[in-house]
PDB file of C-alpha atoms and ligand atoms in Angstrom:
ATOM      1  CA  MET A   1     -21.148 -16.032  22.068  1.00  0.00           C
ATOM      2  CA  ASN A   2     -24.038 -18.221  20.971  1.00  0.00           C
ATOM      3  CA  SER A   3     -26.664 -19.508  23.440  1.00  0.00           C
ATOM      4  CA  GLY A   4     -29.283 -20.269  20.691  1.00  0.00           C
ATOM      5  CA  LYS A   5     -28.648 -22.790  18.032  1.00  0.00           C
ATOM      6  CA  ILE A   6     -25.303 -23.642  16.498  1.00  0.00           C
ATOM      7  CA  PRO A   7     -24.406 -25.525  13.128  1.00  0.00           C
ATOM      8  CA  VAL A   8     -23.809 -29.100  13.570  1.00  0.00           C
ATOM      9  CA  ALA A   9     -22.115 -31.121  10.607  1.00  0.00           C
ATOM     10  CA  ALA A  10     -22.930 -34.528  12.062  1.00  0.00           C
ATOM     11  CA  VAL A  11     -23.661 -36.594  15.203  1.00  0.00           C
ATOM     12  CA  ARG A  12     -21.580 -39.776  15.061  1.00  0.00           C
ATOM     13  CA  ARG A  13     -23.196 -42.522  17.490  1.00  0.00           C
ATOM     14  CA  LEU A  14     -21.164 -45.088  19.549  1.00  0.00           C
ATOM     15  CA  THR A  15     -17.663 -44.357  18.285  1.00  0.00           C
ATOM     16  CA  ILE A  16     -14.589 -45.626  19.803  1.00  0.00           C
ATOM     17  CA  HIS A  17     -12.027 -43.026  18.397  1.00  0.00           C
ATOM     18  CA  ASP A  18     -12.918 -39.766  20.063  1.00  0.00           C
ATOM     19  CA  GLY A  19     -12.020 -40.169  23.658  1.00  0.00           C
ATOM     20  CA  PRO A  20     -12.175 -43.164  26.135  1.00  0.00           C
ATOM     21  CA  GLY A  21     -14.808 -45.924  25.961  1.00  0.00           C
ATOM     22  CA  VAL A  22     -17.898 -45.890  23.777  1.00  0.00           C
ATOM     23  CA  ARG A  23     -18.930 -42.254  22.835  1.00  0.00           C
ATOM     24  CA  ASP A  24     -21.423 -40.092  20.775  1.00  0.00           C
ATOM     25  CA  THR A  25     -19.377 -37.460  18.981  1.00  0.00           C
ATOM     26  CA  VAL A  26     -20.937 -34.211  17.738  1.00  0.00           C
ATOM     27  CA  PHE A  27     -19.032 -32.344  15.022  1.00  0.00           C
ATOM     28  CA  VAL A  28     -19.998 -28.642  15.015  1.00  0.00           C
ATOM     29  CA  LYS A  29     -19.202 -26.409  12.229  1.00  0.00           C
ATOM     30  CA  GLY A  30     -16.878 -23.239  12.067  1.00  0.00           C
ATOM     31  CA  CYS A  31     -12.912 -23.458  12.885  1.00  0.00           C
ATOM     32  CA  PRO A  32     -10.319 -20.743  13.419  1.00  0.00           C
ATOM     33  CA  LEU A  33      -7.740 -22.992  11.848  1.00  0.00           C
ATOM     34  CA  ARG A  34      -7.107 -23.857   8.015  1.00  0.00           C
ATOM     35  CA  CYS A  35      -5.049 -27.163   8.385  1.00  0.00           C
ATOM     36  CA  LEU A  36      -3.718 -28.452   4.962  1.00  0.00           C
ATOM     37  CA  TRP A  37      -4.556 -32.023   5.973  1.00  0.00           C
ATOM     38  CA  CYS A  38      -8.052 -31.253   7.335  1.00  0.00           C
ATOM     39  CA  HIS A  39     -10.047 -34.429   7.565  1.00  0.00           C
ATOM     40  CA  ASN A  40     -13.440 -32.543   8.013  1.00  0.00           C
ATOM     41  CA  PRO A  41     -13.344 -29.790   5.410  1.00  0.00           C
ATOM     42  CA  GLU A  42     -16.997 -29.585   5.359  1.00  0.00           C
ATOM     43  CA  SER A  43     -16.764 -28.402   9.001  1.00  0.00           C
ATOM     44  CA  ILE A  44     -14.319 -25.522   8.480  1.00  0.00           C
ATOM     45  CA  SER A  45     -17.027 -22.811   7.485  1.00  0.00           C
ATOM     46  CA  ALA A  46     -19.740 -22.235   9.956  1.00  0.00           C
ATOM     47  CA  ALA A  47     -22.154 -21.757   7.052  1.00  0.00           C
ATOM     48  CA  PRO A  48     -24.339 -24.575   6.044  1.00  0.00           C
ATOM     49  CA  ARG A  49     -23.431 -26.331   2.732  1.00  0.00           C
ATOM     50  CA  ILE A  50     -25.000 -28.880   0.439  1.00  0.00           C
ATOM     51  CA  LEU A  51     -22.776 -32.178   0.080  1.00  0.00           C
ATOM     52  CA  PHE A  52     -22.847 -34.284  -2.888  1.00  0.00           C
ATOM     53  CA  HIS A  53     -21.593 -37.987  -2.652  1.00  0.00           C
ATOM     54  CA  GLU A  54     -20.849 -38.777  -6.431  1.00  0.00           C
ATOM     55  CA  LYS A  55     -20.255 -42.480  -5.643  1.00  0.00           C
ATOM     56  CA  LEU A  56     -23.931 -42.889  -4.407  1.00  0.00           C
ATOM     57  CA  CYS A  57     -25.397 -41.044  -7.409  1.00  0.00           C
ATOM     58  CA  THR A  58     -27.248 -43.206  -9.955  1.00  0.00           C
ATOM     59  CA  GLY A  59     -27.856 -40.241 -12.350  1.00  0.00           C
ATOM     60  CA  CYS A  60     -31.577 -40.467 -11.951  1.00  0.00           C
ATOM     61  CA  GLY A  61     -32.117 -36.770 -12.203  1.00  0.00           C
ATOM     62  CA  ALA A  62     -34.678 -36.450  -9.485  1.00  0.00           C
ATOM     63  CA  CYS A  63     -32.712 -33.695  -7.716  1.00  0.00           C
ATOM     64  CA  MET A  64     -32.555 -31.673 -11.012  1.00  0.00           C
ATOM     65  CA  ARG A  65     -36.290 -31.943 -11.301  1.00  0.00           C
ATOM     66  CA  ALA A  66     -36.807 -30.882  -7.649  1.00  0.00           C
ATOM     67  CA  CYS A  67     -34.412 -27.912  -7.569  1.00  0.00           C
ATOM     68  CA  PRO A  68     -36.092 -24.620  -7.907  1.00  0.00           C
ATOM     69  CA  ASN A  69     -32.755 -22.947  -8.650  1.00  0.00           C
ATOM     70  CA  GLY A  70     -31.366 -25.004 -11.235  1.00  0.00           C
ATOM     71  CA  VAL A  71     -28.239 -26.103  -9.158  1.00  0.00           C
ATOM     72  CA  HIS A  72     -28.136 -29.575 -10.614  1.00  0.00           C
ATOM     73  CA  ALA A  73     -27.209 -30.337 -14.135  1.00  0.00           C
ATOM     74  CA  PHE A  74     -25.617 -33.113 -16.256  1.00  0.00           C
ATOM     75  CA  THR A  75     -22.944 -32.781 -18.843  1.00  0.00           C
ATOM     76  CA  PRO A  76     -23.567 -34.333 -22.181  1.00  0.00           C
ATOM     77  CA  GLU A  77     -21.439 -37.248 -21.040  1.00  0.00           C
ATOM     78  CA  GLY A  78     -23.773 -37.835 -18.156  1.00  0.00           C
ATOM     79  CA  ARG A  79     -21.573 -36.183 -15.345  1.00  0.00           C
ATOM     80  CA  HIS A  80     -23.690 -34.622 -12.621  1.00  0.00           C
ATOM     81  CA  THR A  81     -22.612 -31.148 -11.737  1.00  0.00           C
ATOM     82  CA  LEU A  82     -23.729 -28.521  -9.098  1.00  0.00           C
ATOM     83  CA  ASN A  83     -23.805 -24.746  -9.383  1.00  0.00           C
ATOM     84  CA  ARG A  84     -23.488 -24.407  -5.555  1.00  0.00           C
ATOM     85  CA  GLU A  85     -23.589 -20.432  -5.512  1.00  0.00           C
ATOM     86  CA  ALA A  86     -27.194 -20.692  -6.706  1.00  0.00           C
ATOM     87  CA  CYS A  87     -28.218 -23.254  -3.810  1.00  0.00           C
ATOM     88  CA  ARG A  88     -30.550 -21.745  -1.348  1.00  0.00           C
ATOM     89  CA  LEU A  89     -30.422 -24.890   0.950  1.00  0.00           C
ATOM     90  CA  CYS A  90     -34.129 -25.524   0.774  1.00  0.00           C
ATOM     91  CA  GLY A  91     -33.454 -29.374   1.038  1.00  0.00           C
ATOM     92  CA  ALA A  92     -35.931 -30.123  -2.008  1.00  0.00           C
ATOM     93  CA  CYS A  93     -33.220 -32.337  -3.734  1.00  0.00           C
ATOM     94  CA  VAL A  94     -32.126 -33.930  -0.589  1.00  0.00           C
ATOM     95  CA  ARG A  95     -35.748 -35.156  -0.052  1.00  0.00           C
ATOM     96  CA  ALA A  96     -36.057 -36.031  -3.846  1.00  0.00           C
ATOM     97  CA  CYS A  97     -32.879 -38.344  -3.697  1.00  0.00           C
ATOM     98  CA  LEU A  98     -33.654 -41.915  -2.851  1.00  0.00           C
ATOM     99  CA  PHE A  99     -30.059 -42.822  -2.870  1.00  0.00           C
ATOM    100  CA  ASN A 100     -28.629 -40.629   0.060  1.00  0.00           C
ATOM    101  CA  ALA A 101     -26.244 -38.994  -2.470  1.00  0.00           C
ATOM    102  CA  LEU A 102     -27.168 -35.503  -1.254  1.00  0.00           C
ATOM    103  CA  GLU A 103     -27.274 -33.957   2.415  1.00  0.00           C
ATOM    104  CA  ILE A 104     -27.278 -30.444   3.842  1.00  0.00           C
ATOM    105  CA  CYS A 105     -24.482 -30.260   6.298  1.00  0.00           C
ATOM    106  CA  GLY A 106     -24.836 -27.685   9.056  1.00  0.00           C
ATOM    107  CA  VAL A 107     -28.413 -28.091  10.355  1.00  0.00           C
ATOM    108  CA  LYS A 108     -28.667 -25.652  13.408  1.00  0.00           C
ATOM    109  CA  MET A 109     -29.578 -27.472  16.653  1.00  0.00           C
ATOM    110  CA  SER A 110     -30.377 -26.167  20.204  1.00  0.00           C
ATOM    111  CA  VAL A 111     -28.852 -27.520  23.446  1.00  0.00           C
ATOM    112  CA  GLU A 112     -32.193 -29.112  24.179  1.00  0.00           C
ATOM    113  CA  GLU A 113     -32.519 -30.986  20.638  1.00  0.00           C
ATOM    114  CA  LEU A 114     -28.912 -32.242  20.979  1.00  0.00           C
ATOM    115  CA  PHE A 115     -29.379 -33.401  24.565  1.00  0.00           C
ATOM    116  CA  THR A 116     -32.500 -35.163  23.683  1.00  0.00           C
ATOM    117  CA  LYS A 117     -30.605 -37.223  21.014  1.00  0.00           C
ATOM    118  CA  LEU A 118     -27.532 -37.919  23.097  1.00  0.00           C
ATOM    119  CA  VAL A 119     -29.148 -39.040  26.242  1.00  0.00           C
ATOM    120  CA  LYS A 120     -30.954 -42.018  24.392  1.00  0.00           C
ATOM    121  CA  ASP A 121     -27.483 -43.596  24.096  1.00  0.00           C
ATOM    122  CA  ARG A 122     -26.612 -43.165  27.837  1.00  0.00           C
ATOM    123  CA  ASP A 123     -26.769 -46.873  28.621  1.00  0.00           C
ATOM    124  CA  TYR A 124     -23.896 -47.563  25.968  1.00  0.00           C
ATOM    125  CA  PHE A 125     -21.612 -45.174  27.565  1.00  0.00           C
ATOM    126  CA  VAL A 126     -20.695 -47.028  30.743  1.00  0.00           C
ATOM    127  CA  PRO A 127     -18.111 -47.463  32.210  1.00  0.00           C
ATOM    128  CA  GLU A 128     -15.837 -44.604  30.759  1.00  0.00           C
ATOM    129  CA  GLY A 129     -17.452 -43.550  27.642  1.00  0.00           C
ATOM    130  CA  GLY A 130     -19.644 -40.456  27.001  1.00  0.00           C
ATOM    131  CA  VAL A 131     -20.180 -37.443  24.734  1.00  0.00           C
ATOM    132  CA  THR A 132     -17.442 -35.784  22.798  1.00  0.00           C
ATOM    133  CA  LEU A 133     -17.792 -32.420  21.128  1.00  0.00           C
ATOM    134  CA  SER A 134     -15.487 -31.971  18.039  1.00  0.00           C
ATOM    135  CA  GLY A 135     -15.567 -30.184  14.853  1.00  0.00           C
ATOM    136  CA  GLY A 136     -14.871 -27.736  13.684  1.00  0.00           C
ATOM    137  CA  GLU A 137     -14.095 -26.031  16.822  1.00  0.00           C
ATOM    138  CA  PRO A 138     -16.761 -26.376  19.488  1.00  0.00           C
ATOM    139  CA  ALA A 139     -14.944 -23.829  21.812  1.00  0.00           C
ATOM    140  CA  LEU A 140     -16.176 -21.132  19.340  1.00  0.00           C
ATOM    141  CA  TYR A 141     -19.553 -21.592  21.069  1.00  0.00           C
ATOM    142  CA  PRO A 142     -18.804 -21.410  24.837  1.00  0.00           C
ATOM    143  CA  GLU A 143     -22.470 -20.617  26.128  1.00  0.00           C
ATOM    144  CA  PHE A 144     -23.793 -23.536  24.062  1.00  0.00           C
ATOM    145  CA  VAL A 145     -21.228 -26.126  25.079  1.00  0.00           C
ATOM    146  CA  SER A 146     -21.175 -25.221  28.748  1.00  0.00           C
ATOM    147  CA  GLY A 147     -24.901 -25.483  28.632  1.00  0.00           C
ATOM    148  CA  LEU A 148     -24.967 -28.803  26.851  1.00  0.00           C
ATOM    149  CA  PHE A 149     -22.215 -30.158  29.093  1.00  0.00           C
ATOM    150  CA  ARG A 150     -23.887 -28.949  32.207  1.00  0.00           C
ATOM    151  CA  LYS A 151     -27.053 -30.965  31.357  1.00  0.00           C
ATOM    152  CA  LEU A 152     -24.914 -33.999  30.334  1.00  0.00           C
ATOM    153  CA  LYS A 153     -23.185 -34.017  33.499  1.00  0.00           C
ATOM    154  CA  GLU A 154     -26.361 -33.700  35.611  1.00  0.00           C
ATOM    155  CA  ALA A 155     -27.552 -36.871  33.560  1.00  0.00           C
ATOM    156  CA  GLY A 156     -24.402 -38.714  34.685  1.00  0.00           C
ATOM    157  CA  ILE A 157     -22.918 -38.608  31.290  1.00  0.00           C
ATOM    158  CA  SER A 158     -19.091 -37.869  31.012  1.00  0.00           C
ATOM    159  CA  THR A 159     -17.973 -35.008  28.790  1.00  0.00           C
ATOM    160  CA  ALA A 160     -15.062 -34.418  26.412  1.00  0.00           C
ATOM    161  CA  LEU A 161     -14.056 -31.575  24.278  1.00  0.00           C
ATOM    162  CA  ASP A 162     -11.900 -31.945  21.263  1.00  0.00           C
ATOM    163  CA  THR A 163     -10.258 -28.635  20.580  1.00  0.00           C
ATOM    164  CA  CYS A 164      -7.571 -27.166  18.399  1.00  0.00           C
ATOM    165  CA  GLY A 165      -6.654 -24.674  21.297  1.00  0.00           C
ATOM    166  CA  ALA A 166      -6.934 -21.446  19.179  1.00  0.00           C
ATOM    167  CA  VAL A 167      -9.586 -19.545  20.796  1.00  0.00           C
ATOM    168  CA  ASP A 168      -9.504 -16.932  23.559  1.00  0.00           C
ATOM    169  CA  PHE A 169      -9.106 -18.764  26.947  1.00  0.00           C
ATOM    170  CA  GLU A 170     -12.241 -17.063  28.316  1.00  0.00           C
ATOM    171  CA  HIS A 171     -14.317 -19.554  26.148  1.00  0.00           C
ATOM    172  CA  TYR A 172     -12.417 -22.378  27.937  1.00  0.00           C
ATOM    173  CA  ARG A 173     -12.949 -20.814  31.320  1.00  0.00           C
ATOM    174  CA  MET A 174     -16.923 -21.158  30.639  1.00  0.00           C
ATOM    175  CA  ILE A 175     -16.569 -24.825  29.370  1.00  0.00           C
ATOM    176  CA  LEU A 176     -13.907 -26.393  31.598  1.00  0.00           C
ATOM    177  CA  PRO A 177     -16.171 -26.546  34.879  1.00  0.00           C
ATOM    178  CA  HIS A 178     -18.371 -29.047  32.844  1.00  0.00           C
ATOM    179  CA  THR A 179     -15.563 -30.981  31.149  1.00  0.00           C
ATOM    180  CA  ASP A 180     -14.036 -34.116  32.329  1.00  0.00           C
ATOM    181  CA  LEU A 181     -11.468 -34.312  29.445  1.00  0.00           C
ATOM    182  CA  VAL A 182      -9.895 -32.142  26.921  1.00  0.00           C
ATOM    183  CA  LEU A 183      -8.722 -33.843  23.868  1.00  0.00           C
ATOM    184  CA  PHE A 184      -6.175 -31.183  22.694  1.00  0.00           C
ATOM    185  CA  ASP A 185      -4.804 -31.215  19.208  1.00  0.00           C
ATOM    186  CA  LEU A 186      -1.246 -30.216  18.904  1.00  0.00           C
ATOM    187  CA  LYS A 187       0.111 -29.574  15.247  1.00  0.00           C
ATOM    188  CA  GLY A 188       3.639 -28.681  15.711  1.00  0.00           C
ATOM    189  CA  MET A 189       6.050 -26.403  17.616  1.00  0.00           C
ATOM    190  CA  ASP A 190       7.964 -24.365  15.004  1.00  0.00           C
ATOM    191  CA  PRO A 191       5.692 -21.152  14.680  1.00  0.00           C
ATOM    192  CA  GLU A 192       6.536 -20.642  10.887  1.00  0.00           C
ATOM    193  CA  ARG A 193       5.912 -24.167  10.008  1.00  0.00           C
ATOM    194  CA  HIS A 194       2.679 -24.068  12.128  1.00  0.00           C
ATOM    195  CA  ARG A 195       1.563 -20.963  10.278  1.00  0.00           C
ATOM    196  CA  ARG A 196       2.059 -22.624   6.865  1.00  0.00           C
ATOM    197  CA  ASN A 197       0.419 -25.729   7.925  1.00  0.00           C
ATOM    198  CA  THR A 198      -2.577 -24.265   9.574  1.00  0.00           C
ATOM    199  CA  GLY A 199      -2.761 -20.528   8.842  1.00  0.00           C
ATOM    200  CA  ARG A 200      -2.091 -19.619  12.397  1.00  0.00           C
ATOM    201  CA  ASP A 201       0.795 -19.031  14.722  1.00  0.00           C
ATOM    202  CA  ASN A 202       0.773 -21.448  17.705  1.00  0.00           C
ATOM    203  CA  ALA A 203       1.649 -19.162  20.575  1.00  0.00           C
ATOM    204  CA  LEU A 204      -2.054 -19.002  21.823  1.00  0.00           C
ATOM    205  CA  ILE A 205      -2.454 -22.598  21.373  1.00  0.00           C
ATOM    206  CA  HIS A 206       0.457 -23.438  23.786  1.00  0.00           C
ATOM    207  CA  GLU A 207      -0.512 -20.992  26.179  1.00  0.00           C
ATOM    208  CA  ASN A 208      -4.092 -22.427  26.380  1.00  0.00           C
ATOM    209  CA  LEU A 209      -2.754 -25.904  26.854  1.00  0.00           C
ATOM    210  CA  ARG A 210      -0.829 -24.628  29.779  1.00  0.00           C
ATOM    211  CA  LYS A 211      -3.900 -22.700  31.247  1.00  0.00           C
ATOM    212  CA  ILE A 212      -6.181 -25.670  30.627  1.00  0.00           C
ATOM    213  CA  ALA A 213      -3.749 -27.933  32.747  1.00  0.00           C
ATOM    214  CA  ALA A 214      -3.596 -25.154  35.496  1.00  0.00           C
ATOM    215  CA  PHE A 215      -7.281 -25.274  35.596  1.00  0.00           C
ATOM    216  CA  GLY A 216      -6.813 -28.856  36.673  1.00  0.00           C
ATOM    217  CA  THR A 217      -8.700 -30.516  33.670  1.00  0.00           C
ATOM    218  CA  SER A 218      -7.473 -33.896  32.299  1.00  0.00           C
ATOM    219  CA  VAL A 219      -5.668 -33.713  29.013  1.00  0.00           C
ATOM    220  CA  GLU A 220      -5.246 -36.121  26.222  1.00  0.00           C
ATOM    221  CA  ILE A 221      -2.856 -34.779  23.493  1.00  0.00           C
ATOM    222  CA  ARG A 222      -3.669 -35.747  19.936  1.00  0.00           C
ATOM    223  CA  MET A 223      -0.957 -35.100  17.375  1.00  0.00           C
ATOM    224  CA  PRO A 224      -1.616 -35.599  13.731  1.00  0.00           C
ATOM    225  CA  ILE A 225       1.657 -36.947  12.206  1.00  0.00           C
ATOM    226  CA  VAL A 226       2.040 -35.569   8.565  1.00  0.00           C
ATOM    227  CA  PRO A 227       5.371 -36.491   6.834  1.00  0.00           C
ATOM    228  CA  GLY A 228       6.933 -33.418   5.631  1.00  0.00           C
ATOM    229  CA  CYS A 229       4.806 -30.928   7.475  1.00  0.00           C
ATOM    230  CA  ASN A 230       5.191 -31.581  11.127  1.00  0.00           C
ATOM    231  CA  ASP A 231       7.345 -34.821  11.742  1.00  0.00           C
ATOM    232  CA  PHE A 232      10.796 -33.077  12.109  1.00  0.00           C
ATOM    233  CA  PRO A 233      13.006 -34.212  15.009  1.00  0.00           C
ATOM    234  CA  ASP A 234      13.195 -30.625  16.469  1.00  0.00           C
ATOM    235  CA  ASP A 235       9.421 -30.403  16.333  1.00  0.00           C
ATOM    236  CA  ILE A 236       8.956 -33.719  18.211  1.00  0.00           C
ATOM    237  CA  GLU A 237      11.506 -32.849  20.811  1.00  0.00           C
ATOM    238  CA  LYS A 238      10.033 -29.370  21.524  1.00  0.00           C
ATOM    239  CA  THR A 239       6.659 -31.118  21.946  1.00  0.00           C
ATOM    240  CA  GLY A 240       8.018 -33.510  24.478  1.00  0.00           C
ATOM    241  CA  ARG A 241       9.430 -30.373  26.451  1.00  0.00           C
ATOM    242  CA  LEU A 242       6.089 -28.633  26.308  1.00  0.00           C
ATOM    243  CA  LEU A 243       4.208 -31.824  27.363  1.00  0.00           C
ATOM    244  CA  ALA A 244       6.676 -32.400  30.362  1.00  0.00           C
ATOM    245  CA  GLY A 245       5.155 -29.286  31.923  1.00  0.00           C
ATOM    246  CA  ILE A 246       1.543 -30.464  31.488  1.00  0.00           C
ATOM    247  CA  GLY A 247       0.616 -31.889  34.970  1.00  0.00           C
ATOM    248  CA  THR A 248      -2.856 -33.151  34.031  1.00  0.00           C
ATOM    249  CA  LEU A 249      -1.705 -35.059  30.834  1.00  0.00           C
ATOM    250  CA  LYS A 250      -3.238 -38.554  30.698  1.00  0.00           C
ATOM    251  CA  ARG A 251      -2.054 -39.777  27.424  1.00  0.00           C
ATOM    252  CA  VAL A 252      -0.564 -38.942  24.003  1.00  0.00           C
ATOM    253  CA  ARG A 253      -2.172 -40.280  20.864  1.00  0.00           C
ATOM    254  CA  LEU A 254      -0.275 -40.062  17.536  1.00  0.00           C
ATOM    255  CA  LEU A 255      -2.784 -39.871  14.674  1.00  0.00           C
ATOM    256  CA  ALA A 256      -0.988 -41.136  11.359  1.00  0.00           C
ATOM    257  CA  TYR A 257      -1.904 -39.186   8.188  1.00  0.00           C
ATOM    258  CA  HIS A 258      -3.825 -40.587   5.527  1.00  0.00           C
ATOM    259  CA  SER A 259      -5.388 -39.143   2.485  1.00  0.00           C
ATOM    260  CA  LEU A 260      -8.787 -40.847   2.713  1.00  0.00           C
ATOM    261  CA  ALA A 261     -10.473 -37.762   3.397  1.00  0.00           C
ATOM    262  CA  GLY A 262     -10.064 -36.628  -0.321  1.00  0.00           C
ATOM    263  CA  GLU A 263     -13.510 -37.554  -1.091  1.00  0.00           C
ATOM    264  CA  LYS A 264     -14.992 -35.264   1.523  1.00  0.00           C
ATOM    265  CA  TYR A 265     -13.435 -32.252  -0.230  1.00  0.00           C
ATOM    266  CA  ALA A 266     -15.129 -33.411  -3.404  1.00  0.00           C
ATOM    267  CA  ALA A 267     -18.433 -33.816  -1.659  1.00  0.00           C
ATOM    268  CA  ALA A 268     -18.367 -30.397  -0.369  1.00  0.00           C
ATOM    269  CA  GLY A 269     -17.106 -28.805  -3.622  1.00  0.00           C
ATOM    270  CA  LEU A 270     -13.925 -27.529  -1.814  1.00  0.00           C
ATOM    271  CA  GLU A 271     -10.321 -27.484  -3.077  1.00  0.00           C
ATOM    272  CA  ASN A 272      -8.403 -30.300  -2.000  1.00  0.00           C
ATOM    273  CA  THR A 273      -5.485 -28.892   0.119  1.00  0.00           C
ATOM    274  CA  MET A 274      -4.098 -32.285   1.460  1.00  0.00           C
ATOM    275  CA  PRO A 275      -0.441 -32.755   1.327  1.00  0.00           C
ATOM    276  CA  GLU A 276       0.828 -35.463  -1.264  1.00  0.00           C
ATOM    277  CA  ALA A 277       2.411 -37.611   1.593  1.00  0.00           C
ATOM    278  CA  GLU A 278       2.474 -41.264   2.482  1.00  0.00           C
ATOM    279  CA  SER A 279       1.105 -42.422   5.707  1.00  0.00           C
ATOM    280  CA  PRO A 280       3.967 -42.717   8.230  1.00  0.00           C
ATOM    281  CA  ASP A 281       4.685 -46.457   8.999  1.00  0.00           C
ATOM    282  CA  ALA A 282       4.746 -48.112  12.326  1.00  0.00           C
ATOM    283  CA  ALA A 283       8.469 -47.645  12.577  1.00  0.00           C
ATOM    284  CA  ALA A 284       8.207 -43.831  12.115  1.00  0.00           C
ATOM    285  CA  LEU A 285       5.570 -43.648  14.754  1.00  0.00           C
ATOM    286  CA  ASP A 286       7.571 -45.797  17.150  1.00  0.00           C
ATOM    287  CA  ARG A 287      10.420 -43.435  16.920  1.00  0.00           C
ATOM    288  CA  ILE A 288       8.389 -40.460  17.509  1.00  0.00           C
ATOM    289  CA  ALA A 289       6.579 -42.229  20.495  1.00  0.00           C
ATOM    290  CA  ASP A 290      10.126 -43.080  21.908  1.00  0.00           C
ATOM    291  CA  VAL A 291      11.262 -39.467  21.668  1.00  0.00           C
ATOM    292  CA  LEU A 292       7.947 -38.210  23.556  1.00  0.00           C
ATOM    293  CA  ARG A 293       8.349 -40.938  26.307  1.00  0.00           C
ATOM    294  CA  SER A 294      11.777 -39.811  27.113  1.00  0.00           C
ATOM    295  CA  PHE A 295      10.269 -36.413  28.320  1.00  0.00           C
ATOM    296  CA  LEU A 296       7.149 -37.969  30.037  1.00  0.00           C
ATOM    297  CA  PRO A 297       6.570 -39.706  33.319  1.00  0.00           C
ATOM    298  CA  PRO A 298       6.206 -43.529  32.799  1.00  0.00           C
ATOM    299  CA  ASP A 299       2.466 -43.615  33.763  1.00  0.00           C
ATOM    300  CA  VAL A 300       1.647 -41.457  30.560  1.00  0.00           C
ATOM    301  CA  PRO A 301       1.296 -43.668  27.566  1.00  0.00           C
ATOM    302  CA  VAL A 302       2.237 -42.592  24.233  1.00  0.00           C
ATOM    303  CA  LEU A 303      -0.299 -44.435  21.691  1.00  0.00           C
ATOM    304  CA  HIS A 304      -0.669 -45.015  18.050  1.00  0.00           C
ATOM    305  CA  ASP A 305      -2.712 -47.514  15.888  1.00  0.00           C
TER     306      ASP A 305
HETATM  307  S1  SF4 B   1     -31.087 -27.551  -1.511  1.00  0.00           S
HETATM  308 FE1  SF4 B   1     -32.495 -26.534  -2.724  1.00  0.00          FE
HETATM  309  S2  SF4 B   1     -31.730 -25.013  -3.793  1.00  0.00           S
HETATM  310 FE2  SF4 B   1     -29.997 -26.294  -3.003  1.00  0.00          FE
HETATM  311  S3  SF4 B   1     -29.651 -27.655  -4.657  1.00  0.00           S
HETATM  312 FE3  SF4 B   1     -31.141 -28.702  -3.402  1.00  0.00          FE
HETATM  313  S4  SF4 B   1     -33.114 -28.207  -4.095  1.00  0.00           S
HETATM  314 FE4  SF4 B   1     -31.636 -26.766  -5.035  1.00  0.00          FE
HETATM  315  S1  SF4 B   2     -31.621 -37.464  -6.999  1.00  0.00           S
HETATM  316 FE1  SF4 B   2     -29.632 -38.506  -6.063  1.00  0.00          FE
HETATM  317  S2  SF4 B   2     -29.176 -40.254  -7.343  1.00  0.00           S
HETATM  318 FE2  SF4 B   2     -30.627 -38.981  -8.534  1.00  0.00          FE
HETATM  319  S3  SF4 B   2     -29.326 -37.632  -9.909  1.00  0.00           S
HETATM  320 FE3  SF4 B   2     -29.761 -36.557  -8.034  1.00  0.00          FE
HETATM  321  S4  SF4 B   2     -28.144 -36.880  -6.564  1.00  0.00           S
HETATM  322 FE4  SF4 B   2     -27.906 -38.540  -7.944  1.00  0.00          FE
END
């Protein structure tokens, strides 16, 4: 689809939450789903966007003076406002701000540029770490991802693809030969609830999960648990039945919902769609894990924090 440059939201170095071991994680921009609880809302659209971190802003006004398009203003009460529609992403305000309160999210990068950045951390990835591509949805860019993963593998670096599963399987067919592990996000089994929660039906997602396993690629399932959205007993049991048929399943990880990403919506100037829900407690996660374990072989762990 795109073999040139793709929009990158962030490169997070030396993480321990995006696959096994110590990893660098690349977050790309662009996603086919619209999950209500999205924790990376700045990555939903592929278009670059200016982010404003209000907590870091001192109100110095340097951005207002630097911007040629009048994007930044202050209310009489001193509140910093942005007219994002007028922003041309020139970066002048970002350069003028000494407090890191502004950034442009979605700088386009080439395979070569990303590889050069990632390979510097190679010594930290041993024994089982590596590079994870996440998002957004990296599988939207199959030529780019397969090209980057091929180079990483040639350099002896393990590769993982974090995917929502909602793209044509032909994209995965290009990427999987260079992928050691797929982190596959499962967000619910009931098609109607799934559509309400994510904007899309889940049939393609489940079909892709089965095809990825049939391809022979190792899979880690990642399940966000969002009370009142996807934690219903029938959903969990059906998930267990689906996972029982995934022969390359290595582990299942339950990701407890939390609303900490609220500030990210504000920084991107997007409507906060996150559900008003409490984080599930350890006992609730244990119950869900027990149900899933009852469908899985004993050597497939079901984990949660
Ligand atoms: S990126 Fe350029 S146009 Fe956009 S707000 Fe900053 S200075 Fe103004
Ligand atoms: S330059 Fe930075 S700190 Fe100063 S007003 Fe603008 S965003 Fe705030």
